Amino acid sequence: MKHSLSFFFCGLLIGAIVTAGGFALYVRNAGSLGSDAKVLKLGHSLDTNHPVHIAMEYMGKQLEEISGGKMKISIYPSSTLGSEPQCIEQLRDGSLAMTKTSAAAAENFEDSYSVFGMPYLFRNSEHYWNVLESDVGKKMLDKAIPTHLKGLCYYDSGSRNFYTVNKPIKTPADLDGMKIRVMNSKTAMDMVETLGGNPTPIAWGELYTALAQGTVEGAENNPPSFTSNKHYEVCKHFTLDGHTMVPDILWISTYVWDSLSPEEQKWVQEAANKSSVYQRELWKKMTAESLEQAKEEGVTIYEVDTKLFADKVQPMYDKLKDDDPKDAAIKKLIEEIRGIK
């Protein structure tokens, strides 16, 4: 009798686990019970005024239209579902469908993305987009598939520039000893260190407080991010050195992607591509507006000789070794990128 009861309760337990697993899988893939539409959850850390968020909303509308209402995207901005690293981990276990990261942060799970963090790699904005739209750029989107992340498209993140609280940066020498916030990226840290600064990784959501409290003396990012997060309230010096042009990448979990039919995958990819083009237009307009806003808020904008900065970081390229497999792969990528017109 005891054995019969044990088997009975074991059966109930197994049934509950299977049911719960099936329910979680259904929610993960369908996103919403009681609805005919398949809903993909997208979480990110940006505010709702950011061009990337606006482009994501556009993507959602496009997907709903392309699919005839069969697919939708539910967006959770401002770290509602967690920080950037936390969202990535959720994609990796399939509990979240989509998120956005900087390509620089992506080097933490795929070495080849470190190439985007190499300073002064791109000649100009045209060269930058020619690379991203080339076969080289498209192949890069699939590099993280072994870690359960598939890149759908790139979003423009413009050029990254230094901005500081008190001391302006006009030459590389001005960075000597300064504590500068960087992304959690080895390449970004190497760049600031090579320029003479003290790189300090801090989560984006914590940066305003860190600047205000003097934990760091400055940071580096693009104009829209600088103004949309009101860093101009603390930092009154913005240097247009344009040291890197690092794209954002829109990721989808391979668990979710593989659960979609070929037709559904086509719909999602088409909507993502359209959002990328739309975001570029928004970005260009917002960058100009952001610089004007910064000036109105009392920020001094500095035009500098970028060759001084490019020469200073040349050792980052020189130290790549041919006999190191990782370095050799990065060197090859750099050659391919520079060879694109």
Coordinates of C-alpha atoms in Angstrom, one line a residue, residues 6-305:
S6 CA 4.5 6.6 -3.2
F7 CA 4.0 5.9 -6.9
F8 CA 0.8 7.8 -6.8
F9 CA 2.4 10.9 -5.3
C10 CA 5.4 10.6 -7.6
G11 CA 3.1 10.5 -10.5
L12 CA 1.3 13.7 -9.3
L13 CA 4.7 15.4 -8.8
I14 CA 5.9 14.5 -12.3
G15 CA 2.6 15.6 -13.8
A16 CA 2.9 18.9 -12.0
I17 CA 6.4 19.5 -13.2
V18 CA 5.5 18.6 -16.8
T19 CA 2.5 20.8 -16.7
A20 CA 4.5 23.7 -15.2
G21 CA 7.2 23.2 -17.8
G22 CA 4.8 23.1 -20.6
F23 CA 3.1 26.2 -19.3
A24 CA 6.4 28.1 -19.0
L25 CA 7.4 27.0 -22.5
Y26 CA 4.0 28.2 -23.8
V27 CA 4.3 31.6 -22.1
R28 CA 7.8 31.9 -23.3
N29 CA 7.0 31.3 -26.9
A30 CA 3.4 32.6 -27.1
G31 CA 3.9 35.3 -24.5
S32 CA 0.2 35.7 -23.7
L33 CA -2.4 33.1 -22.8
G34 CA -5.9 33.6 -24.1
S35 CA -4.7 35.5 -27.2
D36 CA -4.3 34.3 -30.8
A37 CA -1.3 36.6 -31.2
K38 CA 2.2 35.3 -30.4
V39 CA 3.8 38.0 -28.1
L40 CA 7.6 38.4 -27.9
K41 CA 8.8 40.0 -24.7
L42 CA 11.6 42.6 -25.2
G43 CA 13.4 44.1 -22.2
H44 CA 16.0 46.8 -22.3
S45 CA 17.7 49.5 -20.0
L46 CA 17.0 52.6 -22.1
D47 CA 14.4 55.3 -21.3
T48 CA 11.4 55.7 -23.5
N49 CA 12.7 58.9 -25.2
H50 CA 15.8 57.1 -26.6
P51 CA 15.9 56.5 -30.4
V52 CA 16.4 52.8 -29.9
H53 CA 13.3 52.4 -27.8
I54 CA 11.3 54.5 -30.3
A55 CA 12.7 52.2 -33.1
M56 CA 11.6 49.2 -31.1
E57 CA 8.1 50.5 -30.8
Y58 CA 8.2 51.0 -34.6
M59 CA 9.4 47.4 -35.0
G60 CA 6.5 46.2 -32.9
K61 CA 4.0 48.0 -35.2
Q62 CA 5.7 46.7 -38.3
L63 CA 5.7 43.1 -37.0
E64 CA 2.0 43.3 -36.1
E65 CA 1.2 44.7 -39.6
I66 CA 3.5 42.3 -41.5
S67 CA 2.1 39.3 -39.6
G68 CA -1.5 40.4 -40.0
G69 CA -1.8 40.6 -36.2
K70 CA -0.4 37.1 -35.6
M71 CA 2.7 38.4 -33.8
K72 CA 3.3 41.3 -31.4
I73 CA 6.1 42.7 -29.3
S74 CA 5.7 43.7 -25.7
I75 CA 8.4 46.2 -24.7
Y76 CA 9.7 46.7 -21.1
P77 CA 12.1 49.7 -21.0
S78 CA 14.1 51.4 -18.3
S79 CA 15.5 48.1 -16.8
T80 CA 12.0 47.0 -15.8
L81 CA 13.0 43.3 -16.4
G82 CA 16.5 43.8 -15.1
S83 CA 19.8 45.3 -16.1
E84 CA 21.5 44.7 -19.5
P85 CA 23.5 41.7 -18.2
Q86 CA 20.4 40.3 -16.5
C87 CA 18.3 40.6 -19.7
I88 CA 21.1 38.8 -21.6
E89 CA 21.0 35.9 -19.1
Q90 CA 17.2 35.7 -19.5
L91 CA 17.6 35.4 -23.2
R92 CA 20.2 32.6 -22.6
D93 CA 17.6 30.6 -20.6
G94 CA 14.8 31.5 -22.9
S95 CA 12.7 33.3 -20.3
L96 CA 12.9 36.6 -22.3
A97 CA 12.7 36.8 -26.1
M98 CA 14.6 39.9 -27.0
T99 CA 17.0 42.6 -25.7
K100 CA 19.5 45.2 -26.8
T101 CA 23.2 45.5 -25.8
S102 CA 26.1 47.5 -27.0
A103 CA 28.4 45.5 -29.2
A104 CA 31.2 46.4 -26.8
A105 CA 29.4 44.6 -23.9
A106 CA 28.9 41.6 -26.2
E107 CA 32.6 40.9 -26.1
N108 CA 32.0 39.4 -22.7
F109 CA 30.4 36.4 -24.3
E110 CA 32.0 36.4 -27.8
D111 CA 35.6 37.6 -28.3
S112 CA 35.2 38.8 -31.9
Y113 CA 32.9 41.6 -30.8
S114 CA 35.9 43.3 -29.2
V115 CA 36.8 44.6 -32.7
F116 CA 34.0 47.2 -32.5
G117 CA 35.6 48.7 -29.4
M118 CA 38.9 49.3 -31.2
P119 CA 39.3 53.1 -31.3
Y120 CA 39.3 55.0 -34.6
L121 CA 38.6 51.7 -36.5
F122 CA 36.0 53.4 -38.9
R123 CA 36.9 56.2 -41.2
N124 CA 33.5 57.9 -41.0
S125 CA 29.8 57.2 -40.6
E126 CA 29.5 56.0 -44.2
H127 CA 32.3 53.5 -43.8
Y128 CA 30.8 52.3 -40.5
W129 CA 27.4 51.5 -42.1
N130 CA 29.0 50.0 -45.2
V131 CA 30.8 47.5 -42.8
L132 CA 27.7 46.7 -40.8
E133 CA 25.7 46.0 -43.9
S134 CA 28.4 43.9 -45.6
D135 CA 28.9 40.2 -45.3
V136 CA 31.4 40.8 -42.5
G137 CA 28.7 42.7 -40.5
K138 CA 26.0 40.1 -41.2
K139 CA 28.2 37.2 -40.1
M140 CA 29.0 39.1 -36.9
L141 CA 25.3 39.0 -36.0
D142 CA 25.5 35.2 -35.9
K143 CA 28.7 34.9 -33.9
A144 CA 27.0 34.5 -30.5
I145 CA 24.6 31.8 -31.6
P146 CA 26.6 29.1 -29.6
T147 CA 25.7 31.1 -26.5
H148 CA 22.0 31.1 -27.4
L149 CA 22.0 34.7 -28.8
K150 CA 21.2 35.6 -32.4
G151 CA 21.7 39.2 -33.6
L152 CA 18.8 40.5 -35.6
C153 CA 20.1 43.9 -36.6
Y154 CA 22.3 46.8 -35.7
Y155 CA 21.2 50.2 -34.2
D156 CA 23.2 53.3 -34.7
S157 CA 24.9 54.4 -31.5
G158 CA 26.9 57.2 -33.1
S159 CA 30.4 58.0 -31.9
R160 CA 31.4 57.8 -28.3
N161 CA 33.0 60.9 -26.8
F162 CA 34.4 61.9 -23.4
Y163 CA 32.5 64.1 -21.0
T164 CA 33.7 65.3 -17.6
V165 CA 32.5 67.1 -14.5
N166 CA 35.2 69.7 -13.9
K167 CA 38.3 69.3 -16.0
P168 CA 37.9 69.5 -19.9
I169 CA 39.6 67.0 -22.1
K170 CA 41.3 68.7 -25.0
T171 CA 44.3 66.4 -25.6
P172 CA 45.1 62.9 -24.5
A173 CA 47.3 64.3 -21.8
D174 CA 44.3 65.7 -20.0
L175 CA 43.1 62.2 -19.3
D176 CA 46.1 61.4 -17.2
G177 CA 45.0 59.8 -13.9
M178 CA 41.3 60.7 -14.5
K179 CA 38.7 58.2 -13.3
I180 CA 36.5 57.6 -16.4
R181 CA 33.4 55.4 -16.4
V182 CA 33.5 52.7 -19.1
M183 CA 31.3 49.9 -20.1
N184 CA 32.1 46.4 -18.8
S185 CA 34.3 45.8 -21.8
K186 CA 38.0 44.9 -21.7
T187 CA 38.6 46.8 -24.9
A188 CA 37.0 49.9 -23.5
M189 CA 39.1 49.6 -20.4
D190 CA 42.2 49.1 -22.4
M191 CA 41.5 52.2 -24.5
V192 CA 41.1 54.5 -21.5
E193 CA 44.1 53.0 -19.9
T194 CA 46.2 53.5 -23.0
L195 CA 45.1 57.1 -23.1
G196 CA 46.4 57.5 -19.6
G197 CA 43.1 57.4 -17.7
N198 CA 41.8 55.2 -14.9
P199 CA 38.9 53.1 -16.4
T200 CA 36.1 52.4 -14.0
P201 CA 33.3 50.0 -15.0
I202 CA 29.9 51.2 -13.6
A203 CA 26.4 50.1 -14.5
W204 CA 24.7 52.7 -16.8
G205 CA 21.8 53.2 -14.4
E206 CA 24.2 54.0 -11.6
L207 CA 26.4 56.5 -13.5
Y208 CA 24.5 59.7 -12.8
T209 CA 25.0 59.2 -9.0
A210 CA 28.6 58.1 -9.5
L211 CA 29.3 61.4 -11.4
A212 CA 27.4 63.5 -8.9
Q213 CA 29.2 61.9 -5.9
G214 CA 32.7 62.1 -7.5
T215 CA 33.1 58.3 -7.7
V216 CA 34.2 59.0 -11.3
E217 CA 35.4 62.3 -12.9
G218 CA 33.9 61.6 -16.3
A219 CA 32.4 59.1 -18.7
E220 CA 32.2 58.4 -22.4
N221 CA 29.2 58.0 -24.6
N222 CA 27.2 59.6 -27.4
P223 CA 25.3 62.9 -27.3
P224 CA 21.7 61.4 -27.1
S225 CA 22.6 59.2 -24.2
F226 CA 24.4 62.2 -22.5
T227 CA 21.3 64.4 -22.7
S228 CA 18.5 61.9 -22.3
N229 CA 20.0 60.8 -19.0
K230 CA 20.5 64.4 -17.9
H231 CA 24.3 63.9 -17.3
Y232 CA 24.6 67.6 -18.4
E233 CA 23.3 68.5 -14.9
V234 CA 26.7 67.2 -13.5
C235 CA 29.1 67.3 -16.5
K236 CA 29.7 70.6 -18.1
H237 CA 32.4 69.6 -20.6
F238 CA 31.8 67.4 -23.7
T239 CA 34.7 66.5 -26.0
L240 CA 33.9 65.5 -29.6
D241 CA 36.9 63.2 -29.9
G242 CA 34.8 60.3 -31.5
H243 CA 37.1 57.6 -30.2
T244 CA 34.8 54.7 -31.1
M245 CA 31.7 54.0 -33.2
V246 CA 30.1 51.0 -31.4
P247 CA 26.8 49.8 -32.7
D248 CA 24.0 48.5 -30.6
I249 CA 22.8 45.0 -31.4
L250 CA 19.2 43.7 -31.1
W251 CA 19.3 40.1 -29.9
I252 CA 16.7 37.3 -29.8
S253 CA 17.1 34.2 -27.8
T254 CA 17.8 31.2 -30.0
Y255 CA 15.4 29.2 -27.9
V256 CA 12.6 31.6 -29.0
W257 CA 13.9 32.0 -32.5
D258 CA 14.1 28.2 -33.1
S259 CA 10.5 27.9 -31.8
L260 CA 9.3 30.2 -34.6
S261 CA 8.2 28.9 -37.9
P262 CA 10.3 29.9 -41.0
E263 CA 7.5 32.4 -41.9
E264 CA 7.4 33.9 -38.4
Q265 CA 11.2 34.2 -38.4
K266 CA 10.9 36.1 -41.7
W267 CA 8.3 38.4 -40.3
V268 CA 10.5 39.2 -37.2
Q269 CA 13.7 39.7 -39.3
E270 CA 11.8 42.1 -41.7
A271 CA 10.4 44.1 -38.9
A272 CA 13.9 44.3 -37.2
N273 CA 15.5 45.5 -40.5
K274 CA 12.9 48.2 -41.0
S275 CA 13.4 49.4 -37.4
S276 CA 17.2 49.6 -38.0
V277 CA 16.7 52.0 -41.0
Y278 CA 14.1 54.0 -39.1
Q279 CA 16.4 54.3 -36.0
R280 CA 19.2 55.7 -38.1
E281 CA 17.1 58.6 -39.2
L282 CA 16.0 59.2 -35.6
W283 CA 19.6 59.0 -34.4
K284 CA 20.9 61.6 -36.8
K285 CA 18.2 64.1 -35.9
M286 CA 18.5 63.5 -32.1
T287 CA 22.3 63.8 -32.1
A288 CA 22.1 67.3 -33.5
E289 CA 19.3 68.2 -31.1
S290 CA 21.2 66.7 -28.2
L291 CA 24.3 68.8 -28.8
E292 CA 22.2 71.9 -29.0
Q293 CA 20.4 71.0 -25.8
A294 CA 23.7 70.4 -24.1
K295 CA 24.9 73.9 -25.0
E296 CA 21.6 75.4 -23.7
E297 CA 22.2 73.6 -20.5
G298 CA 25.6 75.3 -20.1
V299 CA 27.8 72.5 -21.4
T300 CA 30.9 73.5 -23.4
I301 CA 31.4 71.5 -26.5
Y302 CA 35.1 71.0 -27.5
E303 CA 36.3 70.3 -31.1
V304 CA 39.7 68.5 -30.8
D305 CA 42.5 67.1 -33.0

